[in-house]
């Protein structure tokens, strides 16, 4: 006889959850979660006559003293963390449904090294309060925001809702976040909506672009090394370049061609891996705006894309190697930034240079005591094969300075 078991899949999947930025503050009947985020001194203004509370359409059954009671339980975040208070509320008078209602307070004061909206606290509190395993409609109100805060706050929110998932689940498991929708509204220091509609819509466009870039970078960083090989990473970049349209060009230098063209750092680090090393080059030329391409500011973004770092022959210990799939995080970050800039049609020429390699072990691996000739023409003696990042970035930076003509800024 055959034994029967539930079918399980370990294939990774991408979440279809969406993050939307809007100036529509009203609740819908199907809202499942309501979050107000801000410093305690800001949230205390929720009960004022001009507060956005009056435009949300909350049920008239909501007790008038509820907000004061909840706010009194919040801390001022003196320890640098956040605090929260939660309850259940009837959403609107049109429905009998209840929603989770959360007040989340941010630290009142921060060090000079931190943003005054404490983005790391926003991310941590959302991860703890919003289950990314359920469907639903979430409404986030972020209070105390100035126009220049929109992008960093958007990035903080995006980090709380990752796209990548490889957890085991049964084939008929419906407990996924594919139907999770997050609507984000920004409020002033007085918990009111912004009055300069045109200016604020531009800020929302920036928030949308930044969010896409952050979630892209996080997705790439979360993928396993078996999934994100150098070949697969390049395929992702090709697909992105095609989606971005005709204003973006794509080219790459792969494997033995790197050696022939004397990209000794990139080739030396990546030549032992099963999939070849490569230099990916994506170029964005802004739409014509009356400024000649020569007069347009030119920026080069160089990213370290080590898809896995064993340390090479200077091999890492077992505890030091875990997490080295993230050694391509620099390249993912500048790729996400590049995509956001293109989507916003920034008036700058931007060249993206990704050094994509795997620092593997094998008969062809670079050795300590080897001497590599870099693209700059300099020679480098290797005394630690686990110091490979500088070799990868050096060839990217040299390519930018030698081949891009007029370049005003190189970021590595």
Tab-separated table of C-alpha atoms in Angstrom:
chain	number	residue	atom	x	y	z
A	1	UNK	CA	0.000	0.000	0.000
A	2	UNK	CA	1.085	3.570	-0.604
A	3	UNK	CA	1.305	6.067	2.204
A	4	UNK	CA	-0.411	9.389	1.662
A	5	UNK	CA	0.975	12.736	2.763
A	6	UNK	CA	0.173	16.357	2.124
A	7	UNK	CA	1.995	17.812	-0.840
A	8	UNK	CA	4.448	20.535	0.100
A	9	UNK	CA	6.363	22.941	-2.077
A	10	UNK	CA	9.677	24.568	-1.292
A	11	UNK	CA	9.745	26.632	-4.454
A	12	UNK	CA	10.288	30.296	-3.728
A	13	UNK	CA	7.501	32.663	-4.661
A	14	UNK	CA	7.118	36.408	-4.799
A	15	UNK	CA	4.515	38.133	-2.699
A	16	UNK	CA	1.864	40.053	-4.583
A	17	UNK	CA	1.300	42.415	-1.663
A	18	UNK	CA	1.062	46.052	-2.737
A	19	UNK	CA	2.078	49.338	-1.113
A	20	UNK	CA	0.180	52.396	-2.343
A	21	UNK	CA	0.741	56.042	-1.406
A	22	UNK	CA	-2.356	58.183	-1.473
A	23	UNK	CA	-3.813	61.485	-0.341
A	24	UNK	CA	-7.223	59.849	0.154
A	25	UNK	CA	-7.578	59.582	3.928
A	26	UNK	CA	-11.012	57.944	4.069
A	27	UNK	CA	-11.373	54.364	5.277
A	28	UNK	CA	-13.040	51.732	3.138
A	29	UNK	CA	-15.548	49.217	4.481
A	30	UNK	CA	-13.067	46.359	3.966
A	31	UNK	CA	-10.231	47.940	5.996
A	32	UNK	CA	-8.790	45.324	8.364
A	33	UNK	CA	-5.976	47.267	10.076
A	34	UNK	CA	-5.564	50.959	10.926
A	35	UNK	CA	-2.197	52.317	12.086
A	36	UNK	CA	-1.279	55.808	13.241
A	37	UNK	CA	2.482	56.319	13.435
A	38	UNK	CA	4.222	59.373	14.875
A	39	UNK	CA	5.855	60.877	17.915
A	40	UNK	CA	3.644	60.875	21.002
A	41	UNK	CA	3.556	64.682	21.036
A	42	UNK	CA	2.173	64.542	17.469
A	43	UNK	CA	-0.362	61.782	18.093
A	44	UNK	CA	-1.754	63.780	21.026
A	45	UNK	CA	-3.219	66.163	18.423
A	46	UNK	CA	-5.480	63.470	16.966
A	47	UNK	CA	-8.415	64.690	19.047
A	48	UNK	CA	-8.166	68.291	17.858
A	49	UNK	CA	-11.042	69.614	15.702
A	50	UNK	CA	-8.919	69.872	12.522
A	51	UNK	CA	-7.426	66.410	12.935
A	52	UNK	CA	-7.712	63.919	10.105
A	53	UNK	CA	-9.811	61.695	12.382
A	54	UNK	CA	-12.860	63.677	11.291
A	55	UNK	CA	-12.230	62.859	7.596
A	56	UNK	CA	-11.529	59.158	8.012
A	57	UNK	CA	-15.165	58.140	8.325
A	58	UNK	CA	-14.666	56.150	11.505
A	59	UNK	CA	-17.841	54.687	12.955
A	60	UNK	CA	-19.845	57.040	15.188
A	61	UNK	CA	-19.755	54.225	17.734
A	62	UNK	CA	-16.107	55.064	18.437
A	63	UNK	CA	-15.841	56.373	22.029
A	64	UNK	CA	-14.806	60.035	22.048
A	65	UNK	CA	-12.282	59.547	24.838
A	66	UNK	CA	-10.696	56.446	23.298
A	67	UNK	CA	-7.758	58.235	21.653
A	68	UNK	CA	-6.807	60.066	24.833
A	69	UNK	CA	-6.897	56.788	26.765
A	70	UNK	CA	-4.721	55.022	24.203
A	71	UNK	CA	-2.233	57.890	23.886
A	72	UNK	CA	-1.786	57.993	27.665
A	73	UNK	CA	-0.437	54.444	27.478
A	74	UNK	CA	2.275	55.325	24.936
A	75	UNK	CA	5.835	56.056	25.997
A	76	UNK	CA	7.974	58.865	24.620
A	77	UNK	CA	10.617	56.411	23.426
A	78	UNK	CA	13.343	57.614	25.765
A	79	UNK	CA	15.237	54.365	25.165
A	80	UNK	CA	15.303	54.953	21.410
A	81	UNK	CA	12.558	52.415	20.677
A	82	UNK	CA	8.889	52.672	19.890
A	83	UNK	CA	5.750	51.811	21.820
A	84	UNK	CA	2.222	50.931	20.805
A	85	UNK	CA	-1.337	50.565	22.015
A	86	UNK	CA	-4.012	48.544	20.223
A	87	UNK	CA	-7.754	47.950	20.259
A	88	UNK	CA	-10.616	46.872	17.978
A	89	UNK	CA	-12.912	49.403	16.319
A	90	UNK	CA	-15.971	49.230	14.094
A	91	UNK	CA	-14.650	50.518	10.794
A	92	UNK	CA	-17.507	52.618	9.405
A	93	UNK	CA	-21.217	53.021	9.989
A	94	UNK	CA	-21.870	51.147	6.731
A	95	UNK	CA	-20.467	47.834	7.930
A	96	UNK	CA	-20.502	45.668	11.029
A	97	UNK	CA	-16.868	44.692	10.502
A	98	UNK	CA	-14.213	45.523	13.075
A	99	UNK	CA	-10.616	46.535	12.381
A	100	UNK	CA	-7.419	46.325	14.395
A	101	UNK	CA	-6.565	49.863	15.489
A	102	UNK	CA	-2.971	50.662	16.500
A	103	UNK	CA	-1.223	53.788	17.741
A	104	UNK	CA	2.548	53.536	17.297
A	105	UNK	CA	4.769	56.156	18.906
A	106	UNK	CA	8.263	57.024	17.714
A	107	UNK	CA	11.090	58.404	19.886
A	108	UNK	CA	10.687	62.103	20.709
A	109	UNK	CA	14.436	62.717	20.479
A	110	UNK	CA	17.105	61.016	18.391
A	111	UNK	CA	20.867	61.274	18.136
A	112	UNK	CA	22.384	63.525	15.515
A	113	UNK	CA	23.226	60.397	13.501
A	114	UNK	CA	19.589	59.396	13.044
A	115	UNK	CA	16.658	60.724	11.036
A	116	UNK	CA	14.088	62.509	13.199
A	117	UNK	CA	11.338	60.124	12.006
A	118	UNK	CA	13.343	57.099	13.279
A	119	UNK	CA	12.901	54.947	10.133
A	120	UNK	CA	14.382	51.846	11.815
A	121	UNK	CA	11.692	52.029	14.517
A	122	UNK	CA	8.947	52.351	11.888
A	123	UNK	CA	10.207	49.185	10.191
A	124	UNK	CA	10.516	47.202	13.432
A	125	UNK	CA	7.089	48.232	14.715
A	126	UNK	CA	5.342	47.424	11.428
A	127	UNK	CA	6.988	43.998	11.295
A	128	UNK	CA	5.678	43.262	14.774
A	129	UNK	CA	2.194	44.690	14.202
A	130	UNK	CA	1.283	43.765	10.632
A	131	UNK	CA	1.287	40.072	9.806
A	132	UNK	CA	2.707	39.599	6.321
A	133	UNK	CA	1.115	36.150	6.203
A	134	UNK	CA	-2.486	37.261	5.962
A	135	UNK	CA	-4.607	38.985	3.410
A	136	UNK	CA	-6.308	42.226	4.248
A	137	UNK	CA	-6.442	45.961	3.662
A	138	UNK	CA	-4.114	48.016	5.836
A	139	UNK	CA	-4.323	51.790	6.224
A	140	UNK	CA	-1.181	53.533	7.532
A	141	UNK	CA	-1.243	57.170	8.638
A	142	UNK	CA	2.238	58.595	9.276
A	143	UNK	CA	1.987	61.883	11.200
A	144	UNK	CA	4.550	64.628	11.693
A	145	UNK	CA	5.988	64.273	8.195
A	146	UNK	CA	7.684	67.127	6.356
A	147	UNK	CA	7.936	66.941	2.550
A	148	UNK	CA	11.606	65.936	2.702
A	149	UNK	CA	10.752	63.008	5.002
A	150	UNK	CA	8.599	61.162	2.510
A	151	UNK	CA	11.325	59.089	0.803
A	152	UNK	CA	13.082	57.794	3.966
A	153	UNK	CA	9.735	56.990	5.604
A	154	UNK	CA	8.611	55.195	2.433
A	155	UNK	CA	11.828	53.155	2.469
A	156	UNK	CA	11.212	52.227	6.113
A	157	UNK	CA	7.704	51.017	5.296
A	158	UNK	CA	8.917	49.065	2.261
A	159	UNK	CA	11.470	47.159	4.361
A	160	UNK	CA	8.639	45.794	6.526
A	161	UNK	CA	6.935	44.082	3.574
A	162	UNK	CA	9.439	41.843	1.742
A	163	UNK	CA	8.592	40.311	-1.620
A	164	UNK	CA	10.592	37.080	-1.371
A	165	UNK	CA	9.319	33.987	0.391
A	166	UNK	CA	10.670	30.435	0.374
A	167	UNK	CA	8.905	28.974	3.400
A	168	UNK	CA	7.402	25.517	3.111
A	169	UNK	CA	3.644	25.533	2.605
A	170	UNK	CA	1.041	23.056	1.456
A	171	UNK	CA	-0.218	23.454	-2.078
A	172	UNK	CA	-3.675	24.500	-0.929
A	173	UNK	CA	-2.416	26.870	1.757
A	174	UNK	CA	-4.348	30.119	1.480
A	175	UNK	CA	-2.508	31.778	4.363
A	176	UNK	CA	-0.313	33.891	2.108
A	177	UNK	CA	-0.017	37.660	1.814
A	178	UNK	CA	-0.902	37.774	-1.889
A	179	UNK	CA	-4.035	39.797	-1.106
A	180	UNK	CA	-2.398	42.173	1.374
A	181	UNK	CA	-2.850	45.797	0.364
A	182	UNK	CA	-1.168	48.638	2.266
A	183	UNK	CA	-2.381	52.217	1.703
A	184	UNK	CA	-0.123	54.927	3.151
A	185	UNK	CA	-1.171	58.502	3.969
A	186	UNK	CA	1.210	61.205	5.193
A	187	UNK	CA	0.016	63.795	7.724
A	188	UNK	CA	1.434	67.078	8.988
A	189	UNK	CA	2.645	67.797	12.529
A	190	UNK	CA	-0.942	68.761	13.423
A	191	UNK	CA	-2.293	65.419	12.136
A	192	UNK	CA	-3.872	67.189	9.178
A	193	UNK	CA	-3.477	66.544	5.452
A	194	UNK	CA	-1.078	68.522	3.287
A	195	UNK	CA	-2.577	71.556	1.557
A	196	UNK	CA	-0.124	71.965	-1.361
A	197	UNK	CA	-1.630	69.193	-3.476
A	198	UNK	CA	0.660	69.539	-6.528
A	199	UNK	CA	3.872	69.530	-4.511
A	200	UNK	CA	2.700	66.648	-2.399
A	201	UNK	CA	1.755	64.489	-5.393
A	202	UNK	CA	5.376	64.791	-6.554
A	203	UNK	CA	6.457	63.558	-3.126
A	204	UNK	CA	4.103	60.587	-3.432
A	205	UNK	CA	5.651	59.728	-6.806
A	206	UNK	CA	9.066	59.716	-5.104
A	207	UNK	CA	7.680	57.460	-2.373
A	208	UNK	CA	6.349	54.984	-4.951
A	209	UNK	CA	9.680	54.864	-6.803
A	210	UNK	CA	11.757	54.502	-3.634
A	211	UNK	CA	9.483	51.729	-2.377
A	212	UNK	CA	9.895	49.739	-5.583
A	213	UNK	CA	13.670	50.161	-5.421
A	214	UNK	CA	13.902	49.081	-1.776
A	215	UNK	CA	11.693	46.023	-2.281
A	216	UNK	CA	13.710	45.037	-5.373
A	217	UNK	CA	16.984	45.280	-3.449
A	218	UNK	CA	15.529	43.300	-0.534
A	219	UNK	CA	14.197	40.606	-2.866
A	220	UNK	CA	17.609	40.117	-4.470
A	221	UNK	CA	19.302	40.056	-1.065
A	222	UNK	CA	16.846	37.448	0.239
A	223	UNK	CA	17.277	35.040	-2.691
A	224	UNK	CA	19.430	31.989	-2.097
A	225	UNK	CA	22.846	31.623	-3.787
A	226	UNK	CA	21.494	28.675	-5.791
A	227	UNK	CA	18.791	30.960	-7.223
A	228	UNK	CA	20.812	34.153	-7.657
A	229	UNK	CA	23.843	32.900	-9.567
A	230	UNK	CA	25.832	35.392	-11.603
A	231	UNK	CA	23.911	34.257	-14.692
A	232	UNK	CA	20.536	34.637	-12.955
A	233	UNK	CA	21.473	38.051	-11.573
A	234	UNK	CA	22.379	39.246	-15.058
A	235	UNK	CA	19.065	37.916	-16.394
A	236	UNK	CA	17.256	39.938	-13.714
A	237	UNK	CA	19.167	43.055	-14.792
A	238	UNK	CA	18.323	42.466	-18.463
A	239	UNK	CA	14.650	42.123	-17.613
A	240	UNK	CA	14.731	45.314	-15.528
A	241	UNK	CA	16.486	47.261	-18.309
A	242	UNK	CA	13.824	46.148	-20.769
A	243	UNK	CA	11.023	47.183	-18.397
A	244	UNK	CA	12.569	50.618	-17.865
A	245	UNK	CA	12.266	51.368	-21.570
A	246	UNK	CA	14.328	52.819	-24.385
A	247	UNK	CA	16.041	55.390	-22.171
A	248	UNK	CA	18.102	52.540	-20.609
A	249	UNK	CA	20.727	50.485	-22.439
A	250	UNK	CA	22.217	47.185	-21.276
A	251	UNK	CA	25.586	45.608	-21.947
A	252	UNK	CA	27.862	43.163	-20.158
A	253	UNK	CA	31.389	41.789	-20.271
A	254	UNK	CA	31.444	38.112	-19.307
A	255	UNK	CA	33.966	35.445	-18.308
A	256	UNK	CA	37.072	35.141	-20.475
A	257	UNK	CA	36.353	38.498	-22.106
A	258	UNK	CA	37.050	40.133	-18.730
A	259	UNK	CA	40.473	38.475	-18.773
A	260	UNK	CA	41.189	39.536	-22.359
A	261	UNK	CA	40.221	43.138	-21.582
A	262	UNK	CA	42.358	43.069	-18.399
A	263	UNK	CA	39.647	43.364	-15.739
A	264	UNK	CA	41.991	41.365	-13.523
A	265	UNK	CA	40.139	42.005	-10.265
A	266	UNK	CA	36.728	40.878	-11.468
A	267	UNK	CA	38.088	37.918	-13.389
A	268	UNK	CA	40.485	36.812	-10.645
A	269	UNK	CA	37.814	36.789	-7.929
A	270	UNK	CA	35.140	35.042	-9.997
A	271	UNK	CA	36.993	32.628	-12.303
A	272	UNK	CA	36.699	29.570	-9.994
A	273	UNK	CA	32.886	29.611	-9.844
A	274	UNK	CA	30.549	27.468	-11.937
A	275	UNK	CA	28.887	30.575	-13.396
A	276	UNK	CA	31.259	33.161	-14.879
A	277	UNK	CA	31.981	36.632	-13.473
A	278	UNK	CA	30.630	39.605	-15.342
A	279	UNK	CA	30.550	43.376	-15.456
A	280	UNK	CA	26.983	44.582	-16.060
A	281	UNK	CA	26.646	48.105	-17.478
A	282	UNK	CA	23.268	49.858	-17.596
A	283	UNK	CA	23.084	53.444	-18.849
A	284	UNK	CA	20.224	55.885	-18.412
A	285	UNK	CA	20.012	58.940	-20.643
A	286	UNK	CA	17.320	61.396	-19.480
A	287	UNK	CA	14.572	62.459	-21.878
A	288	UNK	CA	15.417	65.606	-23.821
A	289	UNK	CA	14.707	68.714	-21.773
A	290	UNK	CA	16.573	71.326	-23.758
A	291	UNK	CA	19.855	70.448	-22.044
A	292	UNK	CA	22.505	68.775	-24.174
A	293	UNK	CA	23.797	65.411	-23.002
A	294	UNK	CA	27.261	66.962	-22.651
A	295	UNK	CA	25.957	69.605	-20.231
A	296	UNK	CA	23.925	67.099	-18.248
A	297	UNK	CA	25.480	65.987	-14.962
A	298	UNK	CA	26.840	62.446	-15.192
A	299	UNK	CA	26.809	60.009	-12.263
A	300	UNK	CA	28.281	56.506	-12.052
A	301	UNK	CA	26.935	54.027	-9.483
A	302	UNK	CA	29.302	51.122	-8.807
A	303	UNK	CA	28.065	48.115	-6.831
A	304	UNK	CA	29.772	45.077	-5.338
A	305	UNK	CA	27.796	42.037	-6.470
A	306	UNK	CA	29.436	39.031	-4.799
A	307	UNK	CA	26.522	36.585	-4.996
A	308	UNK	CA	28.274	34.296	-2.525
A	309	UNK	CA	31.492	34.758	-0.595
A	310	UNK	CA	33.124	31.621	0.767
A	311	UNK	CA	36.254	33.661	1.428
A	312	UNK	CA	37.998	31.808	-1.394
A	313	UNK	CA	41.067	29.828	-0.402
A	314	UNK	CA	41.241	32.023	2.726
A	315	UNK	CA	38.034	30.221	3.610
A	316	UNK	CA	35.620	31.595	6.159
A	317	UNK	CA	34.731	29.508	9.261
A	318	UNK	CA	31.316	27.810	9.346
A	319	UNK	CA	29.771	30.547	11.486
A	320	UNK	CA	31.364	33.311	9.442
A	321	UNK	CA	30.084	32.056	6.096
A	322	UNK	CA	26.361	32.040	6.903
A	323	UNK	CA	24.702	35.127	5.495
A	324	UNK	CA	27.325	35.679	2.800
A	325	UNK	CA	24.573	35.586	0.193
A	326	UNK	CA	24.156	39.223	1.242
A	327	UNK	CA	27.593	40.153	-0.113
A	328	UNK	CA	25.829	41.399	-3.222
A	329	UNK	CA	23.842	43.919	-1.168
A	330	UNK	CA	25.816	46.899	-2.435
A	331	UNK	CA	24.973	46.076	-6.041
A	332	UNK	CA	21.310	45.483	-5.150
A	333	UNK	CA	21.193	48.862	-3.405
A	334	UNK	CA	22.546	50.845	-6.346
A	335	UNK	CA	20.366	48.829	-8.759
A	336	UNK	CA	17.279	49.769	-6.733
A	337	UNK	CA	18.419	53.397	-6.627
A	338	UNK	CA	19.051	53.373	-10.379
A	339	UNK	CA	15.540	52.058	-11.035
A	340	UNK	CA	13.992	54.715	-8.790
A	341	UNK	CA	15.953	57.490	-10.498
A	342	UNK	CA	14.907	56.296	-13.964
A	343	UNK	CA	11.269	56.028	-12.928
A	344	UNK	CA	11.393	59.610	-11.629
A	345	UNK	CA	13.107	60.766	-14.856
A	346	UNK	CA	15.872	62.587	-12.985
A	347	UNK	CA	17.712	65.049	-15.253
A	348	UNK	CA	21.099	63.321	-14.925
A	349	UNK	CA	22.902	60.750	-17.007
A	350	UNK	CA	23.377	57.684	-14.794
A	351	UNK	CA	25.636	54.714	-15.487
A	352	UNK	CA	25.210	51.623	-13.335
A	353	UNK	CA	28.229	49.319	-13.035
A	354	UNK	CA	27.696	46.008	-11.246
A	355	UNK	CA	30.634	43.703	-10.590
A	356	UNK	CA	28.825	40.361	-10.350
A	357	UNK	CA	30.981	37.429	-9.190
A	358	UNK	CA	31.006	34.422	-6.876
A	359	UNK	CA	34.065	34.062	-4.649
A	360	UNK	CA	34.221	30.275	-4.878
A	361	UNK	CA	36.781	27.551	-4.164
A	362	UNK	CA	38.165	25.323	-6.913
A	363	UNK	CA	41.216	24.479	-9.003
A	364	UNK	CA	41.061	27.866	-10.725
A	365	UNK	CA	40.670	29.920	-7.531
A	366	UNK	CA	42.973	32.888	-7.067
A	367	UNK	CA	45.634	32.181	-4.418
A	368	UNK	CA	47.326	34.188	-1.746
A	369	UNK	CA	50.632	35.372	-3.271
A	370	UNK	CA	49.090	35.669	-6.753
A	371	UNK	CA	49.481	39.041	-8.457
A	372	UNK	CA	46.530	40.420	-10.430
A	373	UNK	CA	46.696	43.210	-12.977
A	374	UNK	CA	43.722	45.480	-12.504
A	375	UNK	CA	41.828	47.415	-15.196
A	376	UNK	CA	43.518	50.581	-13.938
A	377	UNK	CA	46.884	49.080	-14.929
A	378	UNK	CA	48.027	48.690	-11.325
A	379	UNK	CA	49.158	45.330	-10.021
A	380	UNK	CA	47.852	43.917	-6.750
A	381	UNK	CA	49.436	41.166	-4.653
A	382	UNK	CA	46.864	38.978	-2.928
A	383	UNK	CA	47.479	38.183	0.724
A	384	UNK	CA	43.888	37.427	1.687
A	385	UNK	CA	41.440	36.055	-0.886
A	386	UNK	CA	38.612	37.037	1.483
A	387	UNK	CA	39.344	40.710	0.801
A	388	UNK	CA	37.791	40.412	-2.644
A	389	UNK	CA	35.300	43.286	-2.560
A	390	UNK	CA	37.911	45.982	-3.161
A	391	UNK	CA	39.156	44.096	-6.239
A	392	UNK	CA	35.639	43.939	-7.698
A	393	UNK	CA	34.869	47.597	-6.997
A	394	UNK	CA	38.276	48.788	-8.187
A	395	UNK	CA	37.638	47.478	-11.701
A	396	UNK	CA	34.143	49.034	-11.706
A	397	UNK	CA	35.511	52.422	-10.622
A	398	UNK	CA	38.361	52.221	-13.140
A	399	UNK	CA	35.886	51.476	-15.915
A	400	UNK	CA	33.860	54.533	-14.906
A	401	UNK	CA	36.838	56.871	-14.790
A	402	UNK	CA	38.449	55.596	-18.006
A	403	UNK	CA	35.488	54.896	-20.282
A	404	UNK	CA	32.617	57.221	-19.402
A	405	UNK	CA	34.206	60.455	-20.586
A	406	UNK	CA	32.836	63.314	-18.526
A	407	UNK	CA	31.719	61.880	-15.189
A	408	UNK	CA	30.962	64.240	-12.311
A	409	UNK	CA	30.443	61.741	-9.517
A	410	UNK	CA	31.426	58.117	-8.934
A	411	UNK	CA	29.684	56.352	-6.042
A	412	UNK	CA	30.985	52.932	-5.013
